[in-house]
Amino acid sequence: MEKLHFPVLAVLFAGGLTVFGAATLADEPLTGPAPPRSEAVQAPPVQVDPLWPRPLPNHWILGSVTGVAVDGRGHVFVAHRGAASLNARTEIGLVASPPSAEYCCAPAPQVLEFDPDGTLVNHWGGPGDGYQWPQNPGGIAVDPSGAVWITAAGAPAAPAGRGGQAGPAAVPPPQDAHVLKFSREGKFLLQIGRAGTVGAGDSTTALNRPAGIDVDAVANEVYVADAGSRRVVVFDATTGAYQRHWGAYGTAPDAAAPAPYDPAAPAAKQFRTVSCVVVSRDRRVYVCDRDSNRIQVFRTDGTYVSEAVISKDTLGSGSVWDVALSADAGQQQVYVANGQEQTVHVLRRDTLAEVGRIGSGGRWPGHFYAVGSVAVDARGHLFTGEALEGKRVQRFAIK
């Protein structure tokens, strides 16, 4: 049988270039010069699995992927925008419900669960009794009990430059401003905030387009990256009761948004776009300020610890879309999804210095288009989700 081949996948180390890929499934990755011995934490060699996940049933396809998470069993949960991000221009023959004739595809349910081998084992999502399904699901997290948390991130702005005559204006739905908690099987458990009830930076009851989420099982608290209010806000994970919140550098969020990012200007004293929040095992809180190209680190009480700027000169949508921590005991590495430059940065967690990169722009396996989500399983394998027109999930095996 002819061997399957991987595409070339380059990882740029601090001490040289190592190329992985251009190899068969049975081959070892090609390796280049080793990094300096003084570098205690290295970017790991990785290899993309082009056959993960397995094809979906029912001609289902993914829309824009907004979140990826892994539970304690190694199952991978994916949130995506579904039909809202699919159209006949990008998916010829797309249908809402399969007709009797041949058709291309149909939107998959908006929450998908894959087993470690990439087989779809469960799916759910959409409106139901007792809760408000998001216009646009955002980040997703699975807590140690198996509960699945989803943010309601709000529908993105309509693309500019659409031609043709405008039809009657539709009544917009209430703006996303909430967080939902479900069982693994999709049973509704809790809603924090309400669509249409938008909170400012000092609100203790309302949110504003929350984008990312994580759960601190030690304290039974859920951390929310409240993008529209430019803050991190913490709630009790059982009752949804407000606990505390903070803005950049641990200060109170300001009602006025900072000026647009300028690489030559001093660092903004407020967050611009809080797109993710992750709590480490040693109780440090990592926050993505996407449009400011930075990660800020805090203690769980909101005390500021440190920050790092990633790819400082990046403009557009910024360089820090999502963050995941490695699976080793000390979580020594930080993976940073950079959807603007189509790569994943690998940082040392102790210094936040960059030690490597995974992938580059393109459509082949191992390349990216708008990589906006990252997650790591217990074996250390990296999972990525691609937003906008990327509409894909990939797995990178850590060697």
Coordinates of C-alpha atoms in Angstrom, one line a residue:
M1 CA 0.0 0.0 0.0
E2 CA 1.3 3.5 -0.8
K3 CA 2.4 5.4 2.2
L4 CA 0.5 8.5 3.2
H5 CA 2.7 11.7 3.3
F6 CA 2.7 14.6 5.7
P7 CA 3.2 18.1 4.4
V8 CA 6.3 20.0 5.4
L9 CA 5.8 21.5 8.8
A10 CA 8.5 24.0 10.1
V11 CA 9.0 24.9 13.7
L12 CA 11.4 27.8 14.2
F13 CA 13.4 27.4 17.4
A14 CA 15.3 30.1 19.2
G15 CA 18.6 28.4 18.2
G16 CA 17.9 27.3 14.6
L17 CA 15.3 25.8 12.3
T18 CA 13.9 22.3 12.7
V19 CA 11.7 20.9 10.0
F20 CA 9.1 18.3 10.7
G21 CA 7.1 16.5 8.1
A22 CA 8.0 15.6 4.5
A23 CA 7.9 12.2 6.1
T24 CA 5.6 9.1 6.0
L25 CA 3.5 8.0 8.9
A26 CA 6.1 5.5 9.8
D27 CA 9.1 7.9 9.5
E28 CA 10.6 10.0 12.2
P29 CA 10.6 13.8 11.7
L30 CA 13.6 15.3 10.1
T31 CA 15.6 17.3 12.6
G32 CA 18.0 20.2 12.2
P33 CA 20.4 22.0 14.6
A34 CA 19.7 21.6 18.2
P35 CA 18.8 24.7 20.3
P36 CA 21.5 25.9 22.8
R37 CA 22.0 23.8 25.9
S38 CA 21.3 26.8 28.0
E39 CA 17.6 26.8 26.9
A40 CA 16.0 24.6 29.5
V41 CA 12.6 24.7 28.0
Q42 CA 12.4 23.9 24.3
A43 CA 9.6 23.9 21.7
P44 CA 8.6 20.3 21.3
P45 CA 8.8 18.5 17.9
V46 CA 5.3 18.1 16.5
Q47 CA 3.7 16.3 13.6
V48 CA 0.3 17.1 12.2
D49 CA -2.2 14.2 11.8
P50 CA -3.9 14.8 8.4
L51 CA -6.6 12.1 9.1
W52 CA -7.8 13.7 12.4
P53 CA -10.7 14.2 12.9
R54 CA -12.5 11.5 10.8
P55 CA -15.1 12.7 8.3
L56 CA -18.4 13.8 9.8
P57 CA -21.6 11.9 9.0
N58 CA -24.7 13.3 7.2
H59 CA -22.6 15.5 4.9
W60 CA -22.0 17.8 7.9
I61 CA -19.4 20.5 7.7
L62 CA -17.9 22.9 10.2
G63 CA -18.5 26.6 10.2
S64 CA -16.1 29.1 11.6
V65 CA -14.5 27.4 14.7
T66 CA -14.7 29.6 17.8
G67 CA -13.6 27.3 20.5
V68 CA -11.8 24.0 21.2
A69 CA -11.5 22.2 24.6
V70 CA -10.4 18.8 25.9
D71 CA -11.9 16.9 28.8
G72 CA -10.3 14.5 31.2
R73 CA -11.0 11.5 29.0
G74 CA -9.2 13.1 26.1
H75 CA -12.4 13.9 24.2
V76 CA -12.3 17.0 22.2
F77 CA -15.2 19.5 22.2
V78 CA -15.5 22.0 19.3
A79 CA -17.8 25.0 19.1
H80 CA -18.5 26.6 15.8
R81 CA -20.8 29.2 14.2
G82 CA -22.6 26.7 12.0
A83 CA -25.0 28.0 9.4
A84 CA -24.3 31.6 10.2
S85 CA -20.8 31.3 8.8
L86 CA -21.7 29.2 5.7
N87 CA -23.1 30.4 2.4
A88 CA -23.4 29.3 -1.2
R89 CA -20.4 31.4 -2.2
T90 CA -18.0 29.3 0.0
E91 CA -19.9 26.0 0.0
I92 CA -21.6 25.5 -3.3
G93 CA -24.7 23.3 -2.9
L94 CA -25.1 24.1 0.8
V95 CA -28.5 23.2 2.2
A96 CA -30.2 23.8 5.5
S97 CA -31.9 20.4 5.4
P98 CA -30.9 17.6 3.0
P99 CA -33.2 17.2 -0.1
S100 CA -33.7 14.0 -2.0
A101 CA -31.3 15.2 -4.8
E102 CA -27.6 15.3 -4.5
Y103 CA -26.2 18.1 -2.4
C104 CA -22.8 19.3 -1.1
C105 CA -23.2 19.6 2.6
A106 CA -25.2 20.8 5.6
P107 CA -24.2 22.7 8.8
A108 CA -23.1 20.4 11.6
P109 CA -24.6 20.9 15.1
Q110 CA -22.8 23.7 16.8
V111 CA -21.2 21.6 19.6
L112 CA -19.3 18.5 18.5
E113 CA -17.6 15.9 20.7
F114 CA -14.8 13.7 19.3
D115 CA -13.1 10.8 21.0
P116 CA -9.3 10.7 21.0
D117 CA -9.2 8.9 17.7
G118 CA -11.2 11.7 16.0
T119 CA -14.5 9.9 15.7
L120 CA -17.6 12.0 16.4
V121 CA -19.4 10.5 19.4
N122 CA -21.9 13.2 20.3
H123 CA -23.4 16.5 19.1
W124 CA -25.8 19.1 20.3
G125 CA -26.5 22.8 20.4
G126 CA -29.1 25.3 19.4
P127 CA -32.1 27.0 21.1
G128 CA -33.9 25.2 23.9
D129 CA -36.1 25.7 26.9
G130 CA -34.8 27.8 29.8
Y131 CA -31.8 29.4 28.1
Q132 CA -30.8 31.7 25.2
W133 CA -28.6 30.1 22.6
P134 CA -25.9 32.5 21.4
Q135 CA -26.0 34.3 18.1
N136 CA -22.3 33.3 17.9
P137 CA -20.8 30.8 20.3
G138 CA -17.4 31.9 21.4
G139 CA -14.9 30.0 23.7
I140 CA -15.7 26.6 25.2
A141 CA -14.3 24.9 28.3
V142 CA -14.9 21.5 30.0
D143 CA -14.6 21.4 33.8
P144 CA -13.4 18.4 35.8
S145 CA -17.0 17.3 36.4
G146 CA -17.6 17.1 32.7
A147 CA -19.8 20.2 32.4
V148 CA -19.4 22.2 29.2
W149 CA -19.2 26.0 29.3
I150 CA -19.8 28.2 26.3
T151 CA -19.6 31.9 25.9
A152 CA -22.0 34.0 23.8
A153 CA -19.6 36.1 21.9
G154 CA -21.9 38.1 19.7
A155 CA -22.3 38.0 15.9
P156 CA -19.4 39.6 14.1
A157 CA -19.9 42.8 12.0
A158 CA -21.4 42.3 8.5
P159 CA -18.7 42.2 5.8
A160 CA -18.2 45.6 4.1
G161 CA -18.5 46.2 0.4
R162 CA -21.5 44.0 -0.3
G163 CA -23.1 45.1 -3.6
G164 CA -26.7 44.9 -4.7
Q165 CA -29.9 46.6 -3.5
A166 CA -30.5 46.5 0.2
G167 CA -33.7 44.7 1.4
P168 CA -35.9 45.7 4.3
A169 CA -33.9 46.1 7.5
A170 CA -34.2 43.0 9.8
V171 CA -34.8 43.5 13.5
P172 CA -31.5 42.5 15.1
P173 CA -31.7 39.8 17.8
P174 CA -30.7 40.8 21.4
Q175 CA -26.9 41.2 21.7
D176 CA -25.0 38.3 23.2
A177 CA -24.1 39.0 26.8
H178 CA -24.1 35.7 28.6
V179 CA -22.4 32.4 29.5
L180 CA -24.0 28.9 29.4
K181 CA -23.3 25.7 31.3
F182 CA -24.4 22.3 30.0
S183 CA -23.9 18.7 30.9
R184 CA -21.6 16.7 28.6
E185 CA -24.8 15.4 26.9
G186 CA -26.1 18.9 26.3
K187 CA -28.6 19.3 29.1
F188 CA -28.9 22.9 30.2
L189 CA -27.5 23.6 33.7
L190 CA -26.9 27.3 34.2
Q191 CA -27.0 30.7 32.5
I192 CA -25.0 33.7 33.7
G193 CA -26.1 37.1 32.2
R194 CA -28.8 37.6 29.6
A195 CA -28.8 38.4 25.9
G196 CA -29.8 42.0 25.4
T197 CA -28.8 43.0 29.0
V198 CA -25.3 44.4 28.3
G199 CA -23.0 45.2 31.2
A200 CA -20.4 47.9 31.6
G201 CA -17.0 47.3 33.2
D202 CA -18.3 47.7 36.7
S203 CA -21.3 45.4 36.4
T204 CA -21.7 42.5 38.8
T205 CA -24.6 40.9 37.0
A206 CA -24.3 41.6 33.3
L207 CA -21.7 40.7 30.6
N208 CA -20.9 42.1 27.2
R209 CA -19.9 39.7 24.3
P210 CA -17.8 37.3 26.5
A211 CA -15.2 35.6 24.3
G212 CA -13.3 33.1 26.4
I213 CA -13.8 31.0 29.5
D214 CA -12.0 28.7 31.9
V215 CA -12.8 26.9 35.2
D216 CA -10.7 26.8 38.4
A217 CA -11.8 23.6 39.9
V218 CA -9.8 24.2 43.1
A219 CA -12.0 27.3 44.0
N220 CA -15.1 26.2 42.0
E221 CA -15.0 29.4 40.0
V222 CA -15.5 30.2 36.4
Y223 CA -13.3 32.9 34.7
V224 CA -14.8 34.9 31.8
A225 CA -12.9 37.0 29.3
D226 CA -15.6 39.7 29.0
A227 CA -14.4 41.2 25.7
G228 CA -17.0 44.0 25.3
S229 CA -16.3 45.3 28.8
R230 CA -12.5 44.9 28.5
R231 CA -12.2 42.9 31.7
V232 CA -11.9 39.5 33.4
V233 CA -14.9 38.6 35.6
V234 CA -15.2 35.7 38.0
F235 CA -18.3 33.8 39.1
D236 CA -19.2 30.9 41.3
A237 CA -19.3 27.9 39.0
T238 CA -22.3 26.3 40.8
T239 CA -24.6 29.3 41.4
G240 CA -23.3 31.9 39.0
A241 CA -22.9 34.4 41.8
Y242 CA -20.5 37.3 41.1
Q243 CA -17.1 37.1 42.8
R244 CA -14.8 39.8 41.4
H245 CA -13.4 41.4 38.3
W246 CA -10.4 43.4 37.0
G247 CA -9.0 45.1 34.0
A248 CA -5.4 45.4 32.6
Y249 CA -2.7 45.5 35.2
G250 CA -5.3 44.6 37.8
T251 CA -6.9 48.0 37.7
A252 CA -10.6 48.9 37.3
P253 CA -11.8 48.8 33.7
D254 CA -12.3 52.2 32.1
A255 CA -15.5 53.1 30.3
A256 CA -13.5 54.7 27.5
A257 CA -11.8 52.4 25.0
P258 CA -8.0 52.8 24.5
A259 CA -6.8 54.3 21.2
P260 CA -6.1 51.8 18.4
Y261 CA -3.0 49.8 18.8
D262 CA 0.3 51.5 17.8
P263 CA 3.5 49.4 18.1
A264 CA 5.5 52.7 18.8
A265 CA 3.2 53.9 21.5
P266 CA 3.4 53.1 25.3
A267 CA 1.4 50.1 26.4
A268 CA -2.3 50.7 26.9
K269 CA -3.4 51.0 30.5
Q270 CA -6.6 49.2 29.6
F271 CA -7.4 46.0 27.8
R272 CA -8.4 46.4 24.1
T273 CA -9.9 43.0 23.3
V274 CA -10.0 40.3 26.1
S275 CA -10.2 37.2 23.9
C276 CA -9.2 34.4 26.3
V277 CA -8.5 33.5 30.0
V278 CA -6.7 30.4 31.2
V279 CA -6.0 29.3 34.8
S280 CA -2.8 27.2 35.4
R281 CA -2.4 24.5 37.9
D282 CA -0.3 26.7 40.1
R283 CA -3.1 29.3 40.1
R284 CA -1.9 31.9 37.7
V285 CA -4.4 33.5 35.3
Y286 CA -3.3 34.1 31.7
V287 CA -5.3 36.7 29.8
C288 CA -5.2 37.4 26.0
D289 CA -5.4 41.0 25.1
R290 CA -5.7 40.2 21.4
D291 CA -5.6 43.7 19.7
S292 CA -2.8 44.8 22.0
N293 CA -0.6 41.8 21.0
R294 CA 0.0 40.8 24.6
I295 CA -0.6 38.3 27.4
Q296 CA -1.0 39.5 31.0
V297 CA -0.5 37.2 34.0
F298 CA -2.3 37.6 37.3
R299 CA -2.9 35.9 40.6
T300 CA -6.4 34.6 41.1
D301 CA -7.3 37.7 43.1
G302 CA -6.5 39.9 40.2
T303 CA -3.1 41.0 41.3
Y304 CA -0.9 41.8 38.3
V305 CA 2.2 39.6 37.9
S306 CA 3.7 40.1 34.4
E307 CA 3.1 40.6 30.7
A308 CA 4.6 39.7 27.4
V309 CA 4.2 41.3 23.9
I310 CA 3.9 38.7 21.1
S311 CA 4.9 39.8 17.6
K312 CA 4.8 43.5 18.5
D313 CA 4.5 45.0 15.1
T314 CA 1.4 42.9 14.1
L315 CA -1.6 45.1 13.3
G316 CA -5.0 44.0 12.0
S317 CA -6.8 41.6 14.4
G318 CA -3.7 41.3 16.7
S319 CA -1.4 38.4 17.5
V320 CA -2.8 36.9 20.7
W321 CA -6.2 35.2 20.0
D322 CA -6.1 32.2 22.4
V323 CA -3.7 30.5 24.8
A324 CA -3.2 26.9 26.0
L325 CA -0.7 25.5 28.5
S326 CA 1.3 22.3 28.0
A327 CA 0.4 19.1 29.7
D328 CA 3.6 18.4 31.6
A329 CA 3.6 18.6 35.4
G330 CA 5.0 22.2 35.4
Q331 CA 3.0 23.3 32.4
Q332 CA 6.3 24.7 31.1
Q333 CA 5.1 25.9 27.7
V334 CA 2.5 28.3 26.5
Y335 CA 0.9 27.9 23.1
V336 CA -0.4 31.2 21.6
A337 CA -2.8 31.2 18.6
N338 CA -1.9 34.0 16.3
G339 CA -4.8 34.1 13.7
Q340 CA -3.5 37.3 12.1
E341 CA -0.1 35.8 11.1
Q342 CA -1.4 32.2 10.8
T343 CA 0.9 30.6 13.3
V344 CA 1.1 29.2 16.9
H345 CA 3.9 30.7 19.0
V346 CA 5.5 28.5 21.7
L347 CA 6.7 30.3 24.8
R348 CA 8.4 29.4 28.0
R349 CA 5.9 29.8 30.8
D350 CA 8.5 31.0 33.3
T351 CA 9.8 33.9 31.2
L352 CA 7.2 34.1 28.4
A353 CA 10.1 34.1 25.9
E354 CA 9.4 32.7 22.5
V355 CA 11.2 29.4 21.8
G356 CA 9.4 28.2 18.6
R357 CA 6.5 28.4 16.2
I358 CA 4.2 25.8 14.8
G359 CA 2.7 26.2 11.3
S360 CA 2.3 29.0 8.8
G361 CA -0.4 30.3 6.5
G362 CA -2.0 27.9 4.0
R363 CA -4.6 25.3 3.4
W364 CA -2.5 22.1 3.7
P365 CA -2.6 20.1 6.9
G366 CA -0.2 21.7 9.3
H367 CA -0.9 25.2 7.9
F368 CA -3.5 27.7 9.1
Y369 CA -6.1 30.2 8.2
A370 CA -7.2 32.4 11.1
V371 CA -6.1 29.9 13.8
G372 CA -8.0 31.3 16.8
S373 CA -8.4 28.4 19.2
V374 CA -5.8 26.1 20.9
A375 CA -6.2 23.3 23.5
V376 CA -3.9 20.5 24.8
D377 CA -4.9 17.0 25.9
A378 CA -3.3 14.9 28.8
R379 CA -0.8 13.4 26.4
G380 CA 0.4 16.8 25.4
H381 CA -1.1 16.8 21.9
L382 CA -2.1 20.2 20.5
F383 CA -5.5 20.9 19.0
T384 CA -6.2 24.0 16.9
G385 CA -9.4 25.5 15.6
E386 CA -9.6 27.9 12.6
A387 CA -12.1 30.8 12.5
L388 CA -13.4 32.9 9.6
E389 CA -13.0 30.9 6.4
G390 CA -10.6 28.4 8.0
K391 CA -13.5 26.2 9.3
R392 CA -11.2 23.4 10.5
V393 CA -9.8 21.5 13.5
Q394 CA -6.3 20.0 13.5
R395 CA -4.4 17.7 15.8
F396 CA -0.6 18.0 16.2
A397 CA 1.1 15.0 17.9
I398 CA 3.8 16.0 20.3
K399 CA 6.9 13.8 19.8

